Structure formats: structure tokens, C-alpha cells
């Protein structure tokens, strides 16, 4: 479920049916996917609110999907324990707010979860560089976080490539994830710039043929050269 090499599609629950979340998660599982992306927003770091730990816990038992939990919180350190106990498999935290990032990343692993560091479209790659040896995933936001359905920011591609270059040079093994405006075309562009993990909300849940969408992302028949 957490393999270093393969391409992974992680549908974002934010674009699921808010009145029937479990049905939306079942759709993800029925496609044969392994990952589910769950956005946690606090109304401060981003101007929106989403799910609390009780919702994650309620979805944990019926499903064996890998829960990729993306914190958009001003004070993430206060919430790693409740979400780990709720069943998160990976918790990623933004680099922008001021708190002890290294300690929080260690804390996530100490709670038995994988960890990730996230950066916004306008945050330079150098902001996450000190943490690369201590994370399982780097999440490069390809929209300003807060809402689904926004347009992909192409200007983020060089930063993605820079982080992938560091990963190769240093022989590191973190996953490189993109989130925001991801569809078959933008995923292909991200793949060419080093991404291996693709969050898709709107494009997944609105895809008329979900297995075909999944194969186009995870197992592209005609991958463009890197
Ligand atoms: C945005 C969230 C995303 C969102 C992506 O802040 O982090 O995970 O669900 O939605 P789409 O794929 O619709 O851009
Ligand atoms: Zn997200």
C-alpha cells in the first residue's frame, strides 16, 4: 500500500458527496485504488472548514484504504494525536505556519504514521529542503489550498522538478505528491517533472469512467519521457 516506486492516484474526499461520504469512499475502493486523500481545514490557515477526527474514525473501520491526511491547520502539532488515533496512515503538515516542524514530523512517526511536508504554490522549494531526509512524502500544492475545483498552477512545475532533483541526488525515497487541479493532462505534466502521487478531487469524482481515469494516472500506457 505504501510502495516507493509506483504511481498512485489518491482521490480527494473533499469532492465526494458530503451527505454520503461513505458511498464516495466505497467508489474509490471499488475502483481498486489503495489511497484516499482527506483534507483537514481549520478556517484559519485556509478560509474553509472540512472534517474532524470523528469523521475520519467513522470511515476507518469499514475501509482498508491508505488514509493520506492533509492538514491545513495553523497549529498542526495539536491535532496529530487525535487524527492518528482516528486512523490516519499518513499525516502531512504545511511548512508555512510557525511551529516546530521537525518535532511535529517526528511526533507523527512516533504515533505510528507516515509523515509529509507540504508547500504552497508561492513557497520556494528551499523552505522544505531541511526536512527532506526526515519525511515519507513531500506534497507540492498546485493550487492555493482551501477549495477544490481550482485551475492547476503550471508555474509550480520547476519547483517540482527541483525537489525531484534533490531526491535523486541524495538518493532519498520520499513520495512526491501533487494536489490541486489534477486531471489526466496536468498529471502527465507533473509526472514529467517528477511527481509519483496524484491527488484528484473534482476530476476523479466527475469522471464518467473511473477505472479508465485511474489507469490513465497510475498506469499510463504512453508515458512521456522524463
Ligand atoms: C485543496 C485540497 C485538495 C482538493 C483538490 O485545498 O487540498 O485536496 O480536494 O481538489 P481538485 O482536485 O478539485 O482541485
Ligand atoms: Zn489536499
mmCIF file of C-alpha atoms and ligand atoms in Angstrom:
data_model
loop_
_atom_site.group_PDB
_atom_site.id
_atom_site.type_symbol
_atom_site.label_atom_id
_atom_site.label_comp_id
_atom_site.label_asym_id
_atom_site.label_seq_id
_atom_site.Cartn_x
_atom_site.Cartn_y
_atom_site.Cartn_z
ATOM 1 C CA UNK A 1 0.000 0.000 0.000
ATOM 2 C CA UNK A 2 2.945 2.347 0.639
ATOM 3 C CA UNK A 3 5.433 1.404 -2.067
ATOM 4 C CA UNK A 4 8.243 3.681 -3.093
ATOM 5 C CA UNK A 5 8.136 3.303 -6.875
ATOM 6 C CA UNK A 6 4.652 3.089 -8.335
ATOM 7 C CA UNK A 7 2.351 5.899 -9.434
ATOM 8 C CA UNK A 8 -0.511 6.422 -7.002
ATOM 9 C CA UNK A 9 -3.859 8.150 -7.508
ATOM 10 C CA UNK A 10 -5.328 9.488 -4.267
ATOM 11 C CA UNK A 11 -8.915 10.698 -4.769
ATOM 12 C CA UNK A 12 -9.782 13.643 -2.527
ATOM 13 C CA UNK A 13 -12.795 13.133 -0.286
ATOM 14 C CA UNK A 14 -13.457 16.874 -0.447
ATOM 15 C CA UNK A 15 -15.033 16.317 -3.864
ATOM 16 C CA UNK A 16 -17.135 13.382 -2.654
ATOM 17 C CA UNK A 17 -20.808 13.553 -1.709
ATOM 18 C CA UNK A 18 -20.926 15.390 1.647
ATOM 19 C CA UNK A 19 -24.272 13.785 2.513
ATOM 20 C CA UNK A 20 -22.952 10.275 1.765
ATOM 21 C CA UNK A 21 -19.226 10.268 2.404
ATOM 22 C CA UNK A 22 -19.055 6.501 2.886
ATOM 23 C CA UNK A 23 -20.603 5.981 -0.557
ATOM 24 C CA UNK A 24 -17.877 8.161 -2.048
ATOM 25 C CA UNK A 25 -15.161 6.194 -0.268
ATOM 26 C CA UNK A 26 -16.769 2.949 -1.500
ATOM 27 C CA UNK A 27 -16.475 4.278 -5.081
ATOM 28 C CA UNK A 28 -12.736 4.747 -4.537
ATOM 29 C CA UNK A 29 -12.342 1.245 -3.133
ATOM 30 C CA UNK A 30 -14.470 -0.322 -5.876
ATOM 31 C CA UNK A 31 -12.041 1.033 -8.487
ATOM 32 C CA UNK A 32 -9.289 -0.975 -6.842
ATOM 33 C CA UNK A 33 -7.468 2.107 -5.601
ATOM 34 C CA UNK A 34 -5.328 1.995 -2.463
ATOM 35 C CA UNK A 35 -5.245 5.626 -1.299
ATOM 36 C CA UNK A 36 -7.778 8.187 -0.117
ATOM 37 C CA UNK A 37 -6.780 11.853 0.370
ATOM 38 C CA UNK A 38 -8.547 13.577 3.277
ATOM 39 C CA UNK A 39 -8.283 17.380 3.630
ATOM 40 C CA UNK A 40 -8.429 18.823 7.133
ATOM 41 C CA UNK A 41 -9.032 22.605 7.195
ATOM 42 C CA UNK A 42 -9.309 24.901 10.205
ATOM 43 C CA UNK A 43 -10.839 28.149 8.876
ATOM 44 C CA UNK A 44 -7.600 29.982 9.820
ATOM 45 C CA UNK A 45 -4.729 28.676 7.725
ATOM 46 C CA UNK A 46 -7.247 28.369 4.889
ATOM 47 C CA UNK A 47 -10.659 30.056 4.584
ATOM 48 C CA UNK A 48 -12.683 26.834 4.740
ATOM 49 C CA UNK A 49 -13.644 24.036 7.144
ATOM 50 C CA UNK A 50 -13.863 20.314 6.476
ATOM 51 C CA UNK A 51 -13.610 17.153 8.578
ATOM 52 C CA UNK A 52 -12.742 16.447 12.214
ATOM 53 C CA UNK A 53 -11.224 13.282 13.701
ATOM 54 C CA UNK A 54 -14.679 11.786 14.380
ATOM 55 C CA UNK A 55 -15.411 11.707 10.650
ATOM 56 C CA UNK A 56 -12.065 10.051 9.894
ATOM 57 C CA UNK A 57 -12.679 7.493 12.672
ATOM 58 C CA UNK A 58 -16.161 6.715 11.327
ATOM 59 C CA UNK A 59 -14.690 5.957 7.890
ATOM 60 C CA UNK A 60 -11.758 3.939 9.265
ATOM 61 C CA UNK A 61 -13.414 0.642 10.207
ATOM 62 C CA UNK A 62 -15.364 -0.036 7.005
ATOM 63 C CA UNK A 63 -12.374 0.651 4.735
ATOM 64 C CA UNK A 64 -8.815 -0.553 4.424
ATOM 65 C CA UNK A 65 -7.690 2.291 2.148
ATOM 66 C CA UNK A 66 -4.482 4.147 3.000
ATOM 67 C CA UNK A 67 -5.680 7.399 4.600
ATOM 68 C CA UNK A 68 -3.490 10.237 3.308
ATOM 69 C CA UNK A 69 -4.455 13.074 5.648
ATOM 70 C CA UNK A 70 -3.534 16.612 4.531
ATOM 71 C CA UNK A 71 -3.570 19.108 7.397
ATOM 72 C CA UNK A 72 -4.261 22.741 6.508
ATOM 73 C CA UNK A 73 -4.012 23.973 10.086
ATOM 74 C CA UNK A 74 -2.242 26.818 11.851
ATOM 75 C CA UNK A 75 -1.404 24.571 14.809
ATOM 76 C CA UNK A 76 -0.952 21.062 13.388
ATOM 77 C CA UNK A 77 1.028 19.779 16.388
ATOM 78 C CA UNK A 78 -2.170 19.896 18.475
ATOM 79 C CA UNK A 79 -4.008 17.568 16.110
ATOM 80 C CA UNK A 80 -1.573 14.822 15.112
ATOM 81 C CA UNK A 81 -2.570 12.587 18.038
ATOM 82 C CA UNK A 82 -6.378 12.790 17.556
ATOM 83 C CA UNK A 83 -6.037 12.084 13.835
ATOM 84 C CA UNK A 84 -3.507 9.273 14.334
ATOM 85 C CA UNK A 85 -5.924 7.697 16.806
ATOM 86 C CA UNK A 86 -8.756 8.210 14.316
ATOM 87 C CA UNK A 87 -6.883 6.046 11.804
ATOM 88 C CA UNK A 88 -4.730 8.309 9.629
ATOM 89 C CA UNK A 89 -1.963 6.351 7.862
ATOM 90 C CA UNK A 90 -0.046 9.436 6.752
ATOM 91 C CA UNK A 91 -0.291 12.991 8.055
ATOM 92 C CA UNK A 92 1.201 15.854 6.066
ATOM 93 C CA UNK A 93 1.763 19.289 7.582
ATOM 94 C CA UNK A 94 2.329 22.653 5.917
ATOM 95 C CA UNK A 95 5.707 24.361 6.180
ATOM 96 C CA UNK A 96 4.267 27.928 6.162
ATOM 97 C CA UNK A 97 2.922 28.421 9.731
ATOM 98 C CA UNK A 98 5.376 28.959 12.595
ATOM 99 C CA UNK A 99 5.700 25.895 14.855
ATOM 100 C CA UNK A 100 8.329 23.222 15.489
ATOM 101 C CA UNK A 101 8.134 21.391 12.152
ATOM 102 C CA UNK A 102 10.913 18.873 12.872
ATOM 103 C CA UNK A 103 9.420 17.900 16.216
ATOM 104 C CA UNK A 104 5.933 17.561 14.723
ATOM 105 C CA UNK A 105 7.265 15.388 11.867
ATOM 106 C CA UNK A 106 8.983 13.134 14.431
ATOM 107 C CA UNK A 107 5.818 13.109 16.515
ATOM 108 C CA UNK A 108 3.790 11.830 13.560
ATOM 109 C CA UNK A 109 6.168 8.880 13.133
ATOM 110 C CA UNK A 110 6.187 8.237 16.869
ATOM 111 C CA UNK A 111 2.402 7.869 16.633
ATOM 112 C CA UNK A 112 2.905 5.099 14.050
ATOM 113 C CA UNK A 113 2.028 7.132 10.934
ATOM 114 C CA UNK A 114 3.995 8.134 7.851
ATOM 115 C CA UNK A 115 4.715 11.856 7.658
ATOM 116 C CA UNK A 116 4.739 14.501 4.959
ATOM 117 C CA UNK A 117 5.678 18.147 4.492
ATOM 118 C CA UNK A 118 3.548 20.432 2.279
ATOM 119 C CA UNK A 119 4.304 23.692 0.498
ATOM 120 C CA UNK A 120 2.001 26.226 -1.130
ATOM 121 C CA UNK A 121 2.398 27.301 -4.782
ATOM 122 C CA UNK A 122 4.253 30.501 -3.823
ATOM 123 C CA UNK A 123 6.511 28.908 -1.192
ATOM 124 C CA UNK A 124 10.034 28.201 -2.524
ATOM 125 C CA UNK A 125 11.409 24.652 -2.599
ATOM 126 C CA UNK A 126 14.171 25.727 -0.190
ATOM 127 C CA UNK A 127 11.575 26.004 2.600
ATOM 128 C CA UNK A 128 11.191 22.211 2.727
ATOM 129 C CA UNK A 129 14.816 21.316 1.960
ATOM 130 C CA UNK A 130 15.838 20.925 5.642
ATOM 131 C CA UNK A 131 13.126 18.278 6.149
ATOM 132 C CA UNK A 132 13.677 16.072 3.107
ATOM 133 C CA UNK A 133 15.721 13.465 4.963
ATOM 134 C CA UNK A 134 13.020 13.158 7.619
ATOM 135 C CA UNK A 135 9.827 12.691 5.585
ATOM 136 C CA UNK A 136 7.952 9.962 3.740
ATOM 137 C CA UNK A 137 6.224 12.392 1.374
ATOM 138 C CA UNK A 138 6.550 15.924 0.015
ATOM 139 C CA UNK A 139 3.263 17.462 -1.115
ATOM 140 C CA UNK A 140 3.615 20.271 -3.649
ATOM 141 C CA UNK A 141 0.362 22.239 -3.816
ATOM 142 C CA UNK A 142 -0.584 23.025 -7.407
ATOM 143 C CA UNK A 143 -3.383 25.419 -6.302
ATOM 144 C CA UNK A 144 -3.716 27.750 -3.334
ATOM 145 C CA UNK A 145 -5.194 25.376 -0.705
ATOM 146 C CA UNK A 146 -8.723 25.773 0.640
ATOM 147 C CA UNK A 147 -11.073 24.720 -2.122
ATOM 148 C CA UNK A 148 -11.483 22.037 -4.749
ATOM 149 C CA UNK A 149 -12.190 22.762 -8.389
ATOM 150 C CA UNK A 150 -9.453 25.371 -8.988
ATOM 151 C CA UNK A 151 -7.150 25.581 -12.008
ATOM 152 C CA UNK A 152 -3.745 23.909 -11.981
ATOM 153 C CA UNK A 153 -0.769 26.263 -11.493
ATOM 154 C CA UNK A 154 1.728 25.424 -14.209
ATOM 155 C CA UNK A 155 4.301 27.768 -12.651
ATOM 156 C CA UNK A 156 4.793 25.155 -9.895
ATOM 157 C CA UNK A 157 6.376 22.624 -12.294
ATOM 158 C CA UNK A 158 10.013 23.876 -11.988
ATOM 159 C CA UNK A 159 9.743 23.598 -8.203
ATOM 160 C CA UNK A 160 8.500 20.027 -8.514
ATOM 161 C CA UNK A 161 11.468 19.254 -10.738
ATOM 162 C CA UNK A 162 13.871 20.858 -8.235
ATOM 163 C CA UNK A 163 12.576 18.688 -5.375
ATOM 164 C CA UNK A 164 12.768 15.579 -7.563
ATOM 165 C CA UNK A 165 16.354 16.532 -8.481
ATOM 166 C CA UNK A 166 17.310 16.762 -4.798
ATOM 167 C CA UNK A 167 15.613 13.412 -4.178
ATOM 168 C CA UNK A 168 17.667 11.722 -6.897
ATOM 169 C CA UNK A 169 20.963 13.431 -5.992
ATOM 170 C CA UNK A 170 20.574 12.497 -2.328
ATOM 171 C CA UNK A 171 19.150 9.031 -3.016
ATOM 172 C CA UNK A 172 16.122 9.791 -0.899
ATOM 173 C CA UNK A 173 12.897 7.846 -1.160
ATOM 174 C CA UNK A 174 10.060 10.156 -0.155
ATOM 175 C CA UNK A 175 6.998 10.180 -2.397
ATOM 176 C CA UNK A 176 6.409 13.371 -4.395
ATOM 177 C CA UNK A 177 2.720 14.302 -4.384
ATOM 178 C CA UNK A 178 0.764 16.998 -6.240
ATOM 179 C CA UNK A 179 -2.641 18.331 -5.208
ATOM 180 C CA UNK A 180 -4.983 20.780 -6.918
ATOM 181 C CA UNK A 181 -6.372 20.919 -10.454
ATOM 182 C CA UNK A 182 -5.061 17.444 -11.258
ATOM 183 C CA UNK A 183 -6.589 15.696 -14.276
ATOM 184 C CA UNK A 184 -5.127 13.326 -16.891
ATOM 185 C CA UNK A 185 -3.289 16.145 -18.702
ATOM 186 C CA UNK A 186 -1.922 18.009 -15.694
ATOM 187 C CA UNK A 187 -0.947 14.715 -14.046
ATOM 188 C CA UNK A 188 1.120 13.853 -17.131
ATOM 189 C CA UNK A 189 2.914 17.215 -16.884
ATOM 190 C CA UNK A 190 3.586 16.619 -13.179
ATOM 191 C CA UNK A 191 4.832 13.085 -13.869
ATOM 192 C CA UNK A 192 7.330 14.500 -16.394
ATOM 193 C CA UNK A 193 8.572 16.806 -13.617
ATOM 194 C CA UNK A 194 8.993 14.025 -11.046
ATOM 195 C CA UNK A 195 5.621 13.534 -9.308
ATOM 196 C CA UNK A 196 4.546 9.978 -8.469
ATOM 197 C CA UNK A 197 1.487 10.609 -6.279
ATOM 198 C CA UNK A 198 -1.552 12.424 -7.661
ATOM 199 C CA UNK A 199 -4.431 13.847 -5.634
ATOM 200 C CA UNK A 200 -7.569 14.374 -7.697
ATOM 201 C CA UNK A 201 -10.894 15.547 -6.325
ATOM 202 C CA UNK A 202 -13.149 17.022 -8.983
ATOM 203 C CA UNK A 203 -11.579 15.131 -11.889
ATOM 204 C CA UNK A 204 -11.942 11.764 -10.138
ATOM 205 C CA UNK A 205 -15.465 12.109 -8.777
ATOM 206 C CA UNK A 206 -16.762 13.636 -12.011
ATOM 207 C CA UNK A 207 -15.020 11.117 -14.276
ATOM 208 C CA UNK A 208 -17.680 9.126 -16.152
ATOM 209 C CA UNK A 209 -15.335 6.100 -16.327
ATOM 210 C CA UNK A 210 -13.414 5.986 -13.056
ATOM 211 C CA UNK A 211 -11.341 2.837 -13.787
ATOM 212 C CA UNK A 212 -10.178 4.449 -17.059
ATOM 213 C CA UNK A 213 -9.262 7.645 -15.202
ATOM 214 C CA UNK A 214 -7.365 5.604 -12.632
ATOM 215 C CA UNK A 215 -5.414 3.690 -15.283
ATOM 216 C CA UNK A 216 -4.546 6.916 -17.114
ATOM 217 C CA UNK A 217 -2.949 8.238 -13.915
ATOM 218 C CA UNK A 218 -1.465 5.134 -12.282
ATOM 219 C CA UNK A 219 -0.569 3.075 -15.326
ATOM 220 C CA UNK A 220 -0.255 5.446 -18.285
ATOM 221 C CA UNK A 221 0.063 3.428 -21.485
ATOM 222 C CA UNK A 222 2.060 6.087 -23.239
ATOM 223 C CA UNK A 223 4.163 7.778 -20.570
ATOM 224 C CA UNK A 224 6.005 10.802 -21.823
ATOM 225 C CA UNK A 225 9.782 10.634 -21.387
ATOM 226 C CA UNK A 226 11.016 12.185 -18.145
HETATM 227 C C1 LIG B 1 -7.401 21.879 -1.805
HETATM 228 C C2 LIG B 1 -7.251 20.448 -1.362
HETATM 229 C C3 LIG B 1 -7.350 19.436 -2.437
HETATM 230 C C4 LIG B 1 -8.644 19.438 -3.208
HETATM 231 C C5 LIG B 1 -8.272 19.202 -4.631
HETATM 232 O O1 LIG B 1 -7.055 22.705 -0.773
HETATM 233 O O2 LIG B 1 -6.021 20.251 -0.699
HETATM 234 O O3 LIG B 1 -7.060 18.125 -1.950
HETATM 235 O O4 LIG B 1 -9.555 18.446 -2.809
HETATM 236 O O5 LIG B 1 -9.404 19.356 -5.418
HETATM 237 P P1 LIG B 1 -9.353 19.368 -7.016
HETATM 238 O O6 LIG B 1 -8.764 18.058 -7.449
HETATM 239 O O7 LIG B 1 -10.801 19.519 -7.364
HETATM 240 O O8 LIG B 1 -8.521 20.538 -7.422
HETATM 241 ZN ZN1 LIG B 2 -5.343 18.173 -0.168
#
